[in-house]
CSV table of C-alpha atoms in Angstrom, one decimal:
chain,number,residue,atom,x,y,z
A,1,MET,CA,-11.5,-59.3,44.1
A,2,HIS,CA,-10.8,-61.0,40.8
A,3,ARG,CA,-13.4,-59.3,38.7
A,4,GLY,CA,-10.9,-58.1,35.8
A,5,GLN,CA,-10.9,-54.7,37.3
A,6,LEU,CA,-8.4,-52.1,36.3
A,7,SER,CA,-5.8,-51.2,38.9
A,8,ILE,CA,-6.7,-47.9,40.5
A,9,SER,CA,-3.2,-46.5,39.7
A,10,VAL,CA,-3.9,-47.0,36.1
A,11,ILE,CA,-7.1,-45.0,36.2
A,12,GLU,CA,-5.7,-42.2,38.0
A,13,ALA,CA,-2.9,-42.1,35.5
A,14,GLY,CA,-5.9,-41.9,32.8
A,15,VAL,CA,-7.4,-39.1,34.4
A,16,GLY,CA,-4.0,-37.4,34.9
A,17,VAL,CA,-3.4,-37.7,31.3
A,18,ILE,CA,-6.9,-36.2,30.5
A,19,LEU,CA,-6.1,-33.1,32.7
A,20,ILE,CA,-2.5,-32.5,31.4
A,21,PHE,CA,-3.9,-32.7,27.8
A,22,ALA,CA,-6.9,-30.2,28.7
A,23,VAL,CA,-4.1,-27.8,29.9
A,24,THR,CA,-2.1,-28.3,27.1
A,25,MET,CA,-4.9,-27.7,24.4
A,26,MET,CA,-5.9,-24.3,26.5
A,27,PHE,CA,-2.4,-23.1,25.5
A,28,THR,CA,-2.2,-24.3,22.2
A,29,LEU,CA,-5.6,-23.2,21.2
A,30,GLY,CA,-5.6,-20.2,23.2
A,31,VAL,CA,-2.7,-18.7,21.6
A,32,PRO,CA,-3.8,-18.7,17.8
A,33,THR,CA,-1.4,-17.9,15.2
A,34,PRO,CA,-1.8,-14.3,14.5
A,35,ASP,CA,-3.9,-13.1,11.5
A,36,THR,CA,-1.4,-11.4,9.3
A,37,GLU,CA,-3.2,-11.7,5.8
A,38,THR,CA,-6.2,-9.3,6.8
A,39,PRO,CA,-4.0,-6.4,8.0
A,40,GLN,CA,-1.9,-6.7,4.8
A,41,LEU,CA,-5.1,-6.9,2.7
A,42,ASP,CA,-6.3,-3.8,4.3
A,43,ALA,CA,-3.3,-1.8,3.7
A,44,TYR,CA,-3.3,-2.7,0.1
A,45,ALA,CA,-7.1,-1.4,0.2
A,46,ASP,CA,-6.0,1.6,2.0
A,47,ASP,CA,-3.3,2.3,-0.5
A,48,VAL,CA,-5.6,1.8,-3.8
A,49,ALA,CA,-8.2,4.2,-2.1
A,50,THR,CA,-5.3,6.7,-1.4
A,51,VAL,CA,-4.0,6.7,-4.6
A,52,LEU,CA,-7.3,7.0,-6.4
A,53,THR,CA,-8.5,9.7,-3.9
A,54,ASN,CA,-5.3,12.0,-4.8
A,55,GLU,CA,-5.2,11.3,-8.3
A,56,PRO,CA,-6.0,14.0,-10.6
A,57,PRO,CA,-9.3,13.5,-12.8
A,58,ARG,CA,-9.0,12.6,-16.6
A,59,HIS,CA,-12.0,14.8,-17.5
A,60,GLY,CA,-14.1,16.8,-15.0
A,61,GLY,CA,-14.2,17.0,-11.3
A,62,GLU,CA,-11.7,17.4,-8.4
A,63,THR,CA,-10.0,14.0,-8.4
A,64,ARG,CA,-10.3,10.7,-10.2
A,65,LEU,CA,-12.7,9.4,-7.5
A,66,GLU,CA,-15.0,12.4,-7.6
A,67,GLU,CA,-15.4,11.9,-11.4
A,68,VAL,CA,-16.4,8.4,-11.3
A,69,VAL,CA,-19.1,8.6,-8.4
A,70,THR,CA,-21.4,10.5,-10.2
A,71,GLU,CA,-24.5,9.0,-11.6
A,72,ASP,CA,-24.0,9.6,-15.1
A,73,ALA,CA,-20.4,8.6,-15.2
A,74,SER,CA,-20.0,6.4,-18.4
A,75,GLU,CA,-19.1,3.1,-18.9
A,76,ARG,CA,-16.0,4.3,-20.4
A,77,GLU,CA,-15.0,6.0,-17.1
A,78,TYR,CA,-15.3,2.5,-15.4
A,79,ASP,CA,-13.2,0.9,-17.9
A,80,ALA,CA,-10.6,3.5,-17.5
A,81,LEU,CA,-10.9,3.1,-13.9
A,82,GLU,CA,-10.6,-0.6,-14.0
A,83,SER,CA,-7.5,-0.5,-16.1
A,84,ARG,CA,-6.1,2.0,-13.5
A,85,ILE,CA,-6.7,-0.2,-10.4
A,86,GLU,CA,-5.3,-3.1,-12.3
A,87,ARG,CA,-2.2,-1.2,-13.3
A,88,ILE,CA,-1.9,-0.4,-9.5
A,89,LEU,CA,-2.4,-3.9,-8.0
A,90,ASP,CA,0.1,-6.5,-7.9
A,91,ASP,CA,-0.6,-9.6,-10.1
A,92,ASN,CA,-1.5,-11.7,-7.1
A,93,LEU,CA,-4.3,-9.5,-5.9
A,94,MET,CA,-8.0,-9.0,-7.0
A,95,TYR,CA,-10.3,-6.2,-6.3
A,96,ARG,CA,-13.8,-4.8,-6.3
A,97,LEU,CA,-14.7,-1.2,-5.9
A,98,ALA,CA,-18.3,-0.5,-5.0
A,99,LEU,CA,-19.3,3.0,-6.1
A,100,PRO,CA,-22.5,4.8,-5.3
A,101,HIS,CA,-24.0,4.1,-8.7
A,102,GLY,CA,-22.3,0.9,-9.9
A,103,ALA,CA,-19.2,-1.4,-9.4
A,104,VAL,CA,-16.2,-2.3,-10.9
A,105,GLY,CA,-13.9,-5.4,-10.5
A,106,TYR,CA,-14.5,-8.9,-9.7
A,107,GLU,CA,-17.2,-10.8,-7.7
A,108,ARG,CA,-16.2,-11.1,-4.3
A,109,PRO,CA,-15.8,-14.5,-3.0
A,110,THR,CA,-17.4,-15.0,0.5
A,111,GLU,CA,-15.0,-17.7,1.7
A,112,LEU,CA,-11.7,-15.7,1.4
A,113,PRO,CA,-10.4,-13.1,3.9
A,114,ALA,CA,-10.5,-9.8,2.0
A,115,GLY,CA,-9.2,-6.2,3.0
A,116,ARG,CA,-11.5,-3.3,3.1
A,117,ALA,CA,-11.1,0.5,2.9
A,118,THR,CA,-13.8,3.0,2.6
A,119,VAL,CA,-13.6,6.8,1.2
A,120,PRO,CA,-16.4,9.2,1.8
A,121,THR,CA,-17.6,11.0,-1.1
A,122,ILE,CA,-20.3,13.6,-2.1
A,123,GLU,CA,-22.5,10.9,-3.7
A,124,GLY,CA,-21.8,8.3,-1.0
A,125,GLU,CA,-19.2,5.8,0.3
A,126,VAL,CA,-16.8,4.1,-2.1
A,127,ILE,CA,-15.6,0.6,-0.9
A,128,VAL,CA,-12.5,-0.9,-2.0
A,129,TRP,CA,-12.1,-4.8,-1.4
A,130,ILE,CA,-8.7,-6.5,-2.0
A,131,TRP,CA,-8.2,-10.4,-1.6
A,132,TYR,CA,-5.5,-12.8,-3.0
A,133,VAL,CA,-6.1,-14.6,-6.1
B,1,MET,CA,-4.8,-61.8,55.1
B,2,THR,CA,-7.3,-60.3,52.7
B,3,LEU,CA,-6.8,-56.9,54.2
B,4,ASP,CA,-3.2,-57.3,53.2
B,5,ARG,CA,-3.8,-58.1,49.7
B,6,ASN,CA,-6.4,-55.4,48.9
B,7,GLY,CA,-4.2,-52.5,50.8
B,8,GLN,CA,-1.3,-53.1,48.8
B,9,ALA,CA,-0.8,-51.0,45.7
B,10,ASN,CA,0.0,-52.8,42.6
B,11,LEU,CA,3.5,-52.3,42.0
B,12,PRO,CA,3.8,-52.7,38.0
B,13,ALA,CA,0.7,-50.8,37.3
B,14,MET,CA,1.8,-47.9,39.5
B,15,ALA,CA,5.0,-47.8,37.6
B,16,VAL,CA,3.3,-47.9,34.2
B,17,ALA,CA,1.0,-45.1,35.4
B,18,LEU,CA,3.9,-43.1,36.6
B,19,ILE,CA,5.8,-43.6,33.2
B,20,ILE,CA,2.7,-42.4,31.1
B,21,ILE,CA,1.9,-39.4,33.3
B,22,THR,CA,5.7,-38.3,32.9
B,23,THR,CA,5.8,-38.7,29.3
B,24,VAL,CA,2.5,-37.2,28.7
B,25,ALA,CA,3.6,-34.0,30.9
B,26,GLY,CA,6.9,-34.0,29.1
B,27,VAL,CA,5.3,-33.8,25.6
B,28,SER,CA,2.9,-31.3,26.7
B,29,ILE,CA,5.5,-28.9,28.1
B,30,THR,CA,7.2,-29.1,24.9
B,31,VAL,CA,4.1,-28.4,22.7
B,32,VAL,CA,3.3,-25.4,24.8
B,33,ASP,CA,6.7,-24.0,24.7
B,34,GLY,CA,6.8,-24.3,21.0
B,35,ALA,CA,3.3,-22.5,20.8
B,36,PHE,CA,4.5,-19.6,23.0
B,37,ARG,CA,7.7,-19.1,21.1
B,38,SER,CA,5.9,-19.1,17.8
B,39,ALA,CA,3.3,-16.9,19.0
B,40,ASP,CA,5.4,-13.9,20.3
B,41,ARG,CA,8.3,-14.1,17.9
B,42,GLU,CA,6.9,-12.2,14.9
B,43,ALA,CA,4.8,-9.7,16.9
B,44,THR,CA,7.5,-7.1,17.3
B,45,ASP,CA,9.0,-7.7,13.9
B,46,ARG,CA,5.7,-7.1,12.4
B,47,ALA,CA,4.9,-4.2,14.2
B,48,ILE,CA,8.1,-2.5,13.3
B,49,ALA,CA,7.7,-3.6,9.6
B,50,VAL,CA,4.3,-2.2,9.4
B,51,ALA,CA,5.0,1.1,11.0
B,52,THR,CA,8.2,1.6,8.9
B,53,ALA,CA,6.1,0.9,5.7
B,54,ASP,CA,3.5,3.0,6.9
B,55,ARG,CA,5.7,5.9,7.7
B,56,LEU,CA,7.5,5.6,4.2
B,57,VAL,CA,4.7,5.9,2.0
B,58,ASP,CA,2.9,8.5,4.1
B,59,ASP,CA,2.2,12.2,2.8
B,60,ASP,CA,5.0,13.6,5.1
B,61,SER,CA,7.8,11.0,4.3
B,62,PRO,CA,11.1,12.1,2.9
B,63,ILE,CA,10.6,10.0,-0.1
B,64,THR,CA,7.0,10.7,-1.3
B,65,GLU,CA,5.5,13.7,-3.2
B,66,ARG,CA,2.1,12.9,-1.7
B,67,SER,CA,0.7,9.8,-0.2
B,68,ASN,CA,1.6,6.7,-1.8
B,69,VAL,CA,3.4,8.5,-4.6
B,70,LEU,CA,7.1,8.1,-4.4
B,71,ALA,CA,9.5,10.8,-6.2
B,72,GLU,CA,11.9,8.8,-7.7
B,73,ARG,CA,14.8,11.4,-7.3
B,74,ARG,CA,14.1,11.1,-3.7
B,75,VAL,CA,14.3,7.7,-3.2
B,76,THR,CA,17.7,7.1,-1.9
B,77,ALA,CA,19.3,5.2,0.9
B,78,ASN,CA,20.3,8.7,2.6
B,79,ARG,CA,16.6,9.9,2.9
B,80,ILE,CA,15.2,6.5,4.2
B,81,ALA,CA,18.0,6.1,6.9
B,82,ASP,CA,16.2,8.8,9.0
B,83,SER,CA,12.9,7.0,8.9
B,84,VAL,CA,14.2,3.8,9.9
B,85,PRO,CA,14.3,2.4,13.8
B,86,GLU,CA,18.0,1.7,15.1
B,87,SER,CA,19.6,-1.4,16.1
B,88,ILE,CA,17.4,-4.0,14.0
B,89,ASP,CA,18.0,-5.7,10.7
B,90,ILE,CA,16.1,-4.3,8.0
B,91,ARG,CA,15.6,-4.3,4.2
B,92,ILE,CA,13.6,-1.8,2.1
B,93,THR,CA,13.1,-2.6,-1.6
B,94,VAL,CA,11.0,-0.5,-4.1
B,95,ASP,CA,9.9,-2.6,-7.0
B,96,GLY,CA,12.4,-5.2,-6.2
B,97,ASP,CA,15.4,-3.1,-6.1
B,98,VAL,CA,17.0,-2.8,-2.5
B,99,ILE,CA,17.2,0.6,-1.4
B,100,TYR,CA,18.3,0.2,1.9
B,101,GLU,CA,19.8,-2.8,3.7
B,102,ARG,CA,21.4,-3.3,7.4
B,103,GLY,CA,22.2,-6.5,8.6
B,104,ASP,CA,20.7,-9.7,7.2
B,105,PRO,CA,17.2,-9.7,7.7
B,106,ALA,CA,16.4,-12.9,5.8
B,107,GLN,CA,14.4,-14.7,8.6
B,108,GLY,CA,12.3,-11.4,9.2
B,109,THR,CA,8.9,-10.5,8.4
B,110,THR,CA,7.8,-8.5,5.5
B,111,ALA,CA,5.2,-5.6,5.2
B,112,ARG,CA,4.1,-4.7,1.8
B,113,ARG,CA,2.5,-1.5,0.4
B,114,LEU,CA,1.4,-0.6,-2.8
B,115,ALA,CA,2.6,2.9,-4.5
B,116,LEU,CA,3.3,4.6,-7.6
B,117,LEU,CA,6.9,5.6,-8.6
B,118,ALA,CA,6.7,9.1,-9.9
B,119,GLU,CA,9.3,10.3,-12.4
B,120,ARG,CA,9.4,14.2,-13.7
B,121,GLN,CA,10.1,14.5,-17.4
B,122,GLN,CA,11.3,17.6,-19.0
B,123,ILE,CA,9.8,18.3,-22.3
B,124,THR,CA,10.1,21.3,-24.6
B,125,LEU,CA,6.8,22.2,-26.4
B,126,ASP,CA,7.1,22.0,-30.1
B,127,THR,CA,5.2,25.2,-31.4
B,128,ASP,CA,5.8,28.5,-32.3
B,129,PHE,CA,2.4,29.8,-31.0
B,130,GLU,CA,1.5,30.6,-34.5
B,131,HIS,CA,-2.2,31.0,-33.4
B,132,ARG,CA,-1.1,32.6,-30.3
B,133,THR,CA,-2.2,29.6,-28.2
B,134,ALA,CA,-0.5,26.3,-27.3
B,135,THR,CA,-2.0,23.4,-25.4
B,136,LEU,CA,0.2,21.2,-23.3
B,137,PRO,CA,-0.3,17.7,-24.3
B,138,ARG,CA,-0.1,16.4,-20.6
B,139,ARG,CA,-0.7,17.9,-17.3
B,140,SER,CA,2.2,19.4,-15.6
B,141,PRO,CA,2.3,21.5,-12.3
B,142,ARG,CA,4.5,24.3,-13.8
B,143,ALA,CA,5.9,25.5,-17.1
B,144,THR,CA,9.2,27.6,-18.0
B,145,LEU,CA,8.5,29.9,-20.7
B,146,THR,CA,11.5,31.7,-22.5
B,147,ILE,CA,10.4,34.8,-24.1
B,148,HIS,CA,12.7,36.9,-26.4
B,149,ASP,CA,13.0,40.4,-25.6
B,150,ASP,CA,11.8,41.9,-29.0
B,151,SER,CA,8.7,39.8,-29.3
B,152,GLY,CA,6.3,42.4,-28.0
B,153,ILE,CA,4.4,40.0,-25.7
B,154,GLU,CA,2.9,41.7,-22.8
B,155,THR,CA,0.6,39.3,-21.3
B,156,VAL,CA,0.8,35.2,-21.1
B,157,ARG,CA,-2.4,33.6,-20.0
B,158,ALA,CA,-2.9,30.0,-18.7
B,159,ASN,CA,-6.5,28.7,-19.4
B,160,GLY,CA,-7.7,32.6,-19.1
B,161,ARG,CA,-5.8,33.3,-16.1
B,162,VAL,CA,-3.0,35.9,-16.5
B,163,VAL,CA,0.1,34.4,-15.3
B,164,LEU,CA,2.7,36.8,-16.9
B,165,HIS,CA,2.2,40.5,-17.4
B,166,ASP,CA,4.6,43.2,-18.2
B,167,PRO,CA,3.4,46.8,-19.9
B,168,LYS,CA,6.9,47.5,-21.0
B,169,GLY,CA,7.0,43.8,-22.7
B,170,LEU,CA,8.0,40.7,-21.3
B,171,GLY,CA,11.8,39.1,-21.9
B,172,GLY,CA,13.6,36.4,-20.2
B,173,SER,CA,12.9,33.0,-18.7
B,174,TYR,CA,9.9,32.5,-16.3
B,175,ASP,CA,8.5,29.7,-14.3
B,176,VAL,CA,4.8,29.8,-14.1
B,177,SER,CA,2.5,27.5,-12.0
B,178,LEU,CA,0.0,25.7,-13.4
B,179,SER,CA,-3.3,23.7,-12.3
B,180,ARG,CA,-2.4,19.8,-12.3
B,181,TYR,CA,-6.2,19.1,-12.3
B,182,GLU,CA,-6.8,20.3,-15.9
B,183,THR,CA,-5.2,20.4,-19.2
B,184,THR,CA,-3.7,23.8,-19.7
B,185,THR,CA,-3.9,26.2,-22.7
B,186,LEU,CA,-1.1,28.9,-22.8
B,187,ARG,CA,-2.2,32.4,-24.7
B,188,VAL,CA,-0.1,35.0,-25.6
B,189,ASP,CA,-1.2,38.3,-26.5
B,190,THR,CA,0.4,39.0,-30.0
B,191,VAL,CA,1.6,36.7,-32.7
B,192,PRO,CA,5.2,36.1,-31.9
B,193,GLU,CA,8.1,35.3,-34.5
B,194,GLU,CA,9.3,32.0,-35.0
B,195,GLY,CA,11.4,31.1,-31.9
B,196,ASP,CA,10.4,34.0,-29.9
B,197,VAL,CA,8.7,32.0,-27.3
B,198,THR,CA,9.6,28.3,-26.0
B,199,ALA,CA,7.7,26.5,-23.5
B,200,THR,CA,9.1,23.6,-21.4
B,201,TYR,CA,6.8,21.6,-19.1
B,202,TYR,CA,7.2,18.7,-16.6
B,203,PRO,CA,4.5,16.0,-17.0
B,204,ARG,CA,4.9,13.2,-14.6
B,205,ARG,CA,5.2,9.8,-15.5
B,206,THR,CA,4.1,7.1,-12.9
B,207,GLN,CA,4.5,3.4,-12.7
B,208,LYS,CA,3.7,0.9,-9.9
B,209,ALA,CA,6.0,0.1,-7.4
B,210,LEU,CA,5.8,-2.4,-4.4
B,211,VAL,CA,7.6,-1.0,-1.1
B,212,GLU,CA,8.6,-4.0,1.0
B,213,VAL,CA,10.1,-3.6,4.1
B,214,THR,CA,11.7,-6.8,5.8
B,215,VAL,CA,12.4,-6.5,9.7
B,216,ASP,CA,14.2,-9.1,11.7
B,217,ALA,CA,14.5,-7.5,15.2
């Protein structure tokens, strides 16, 4: 009986500790902190989409958005759109606007959470992405 | 003798084991309690903040002209008060200026929305309709035309559409509604004398405005 064995009580205590930790982990990991970033970004994207959808056009078409989605919308139209969106957005936000025949804005980083909004138009879907710098 | 030694629990080991288990259980309860508290604390605040911000920038909101465009003259505490839920601490700012505040929601959650702040200007067109036409430099949903009684003008057209007509001759001040989707050219049917016709229009100047709603329920 003197083989340097651990006492049974200590082994039991060890098993108990592991069990308690397992339960604790379940609670702490099972209640993740809510993702508040993406809903906020989604709201921003929605706002940009709404503003562009309702804005009167610069030249032709029904609204600002209708004007830029056509296939022959010129580079100048895109530049104006770009500066318009930059004026709407706060400084800590970046954007990309995917149009049926092109895109304006920045390359979207894959590793960051981004908010998204889509607007249907005659020419196809317009997608707005917004993310934090 | 041997039986006696084996059957007895090792008392010091047992004591150590109990202490370890109690400590771990205590720490666990504290951690779990903390996790729960931090998880549900924000939910109500955030829900109220998001919903209130949503309602404020909506098309039907008392302070907007259309979705996400706030009318500057309507952005007042009185108008906002009706859209705000009762018995919570709340602060609403537009572009950094506090518009409405109740209580002290410093520890609260903030929802932000992007919007435009629109301000109507009133500009009188500097023209005498020398060539019978005048083009409004900026878009305006309406214009006010003041026509002198003796000018002999019977018809006024906006982009070819008749907006004013009186076969006996127009005279007085008229409000005409125009398209906000295209640049407007006004045309009269006779060449008026200097000062016979004045046109006032109301273009809109917009600037960006961040709407922030902070709630501490």
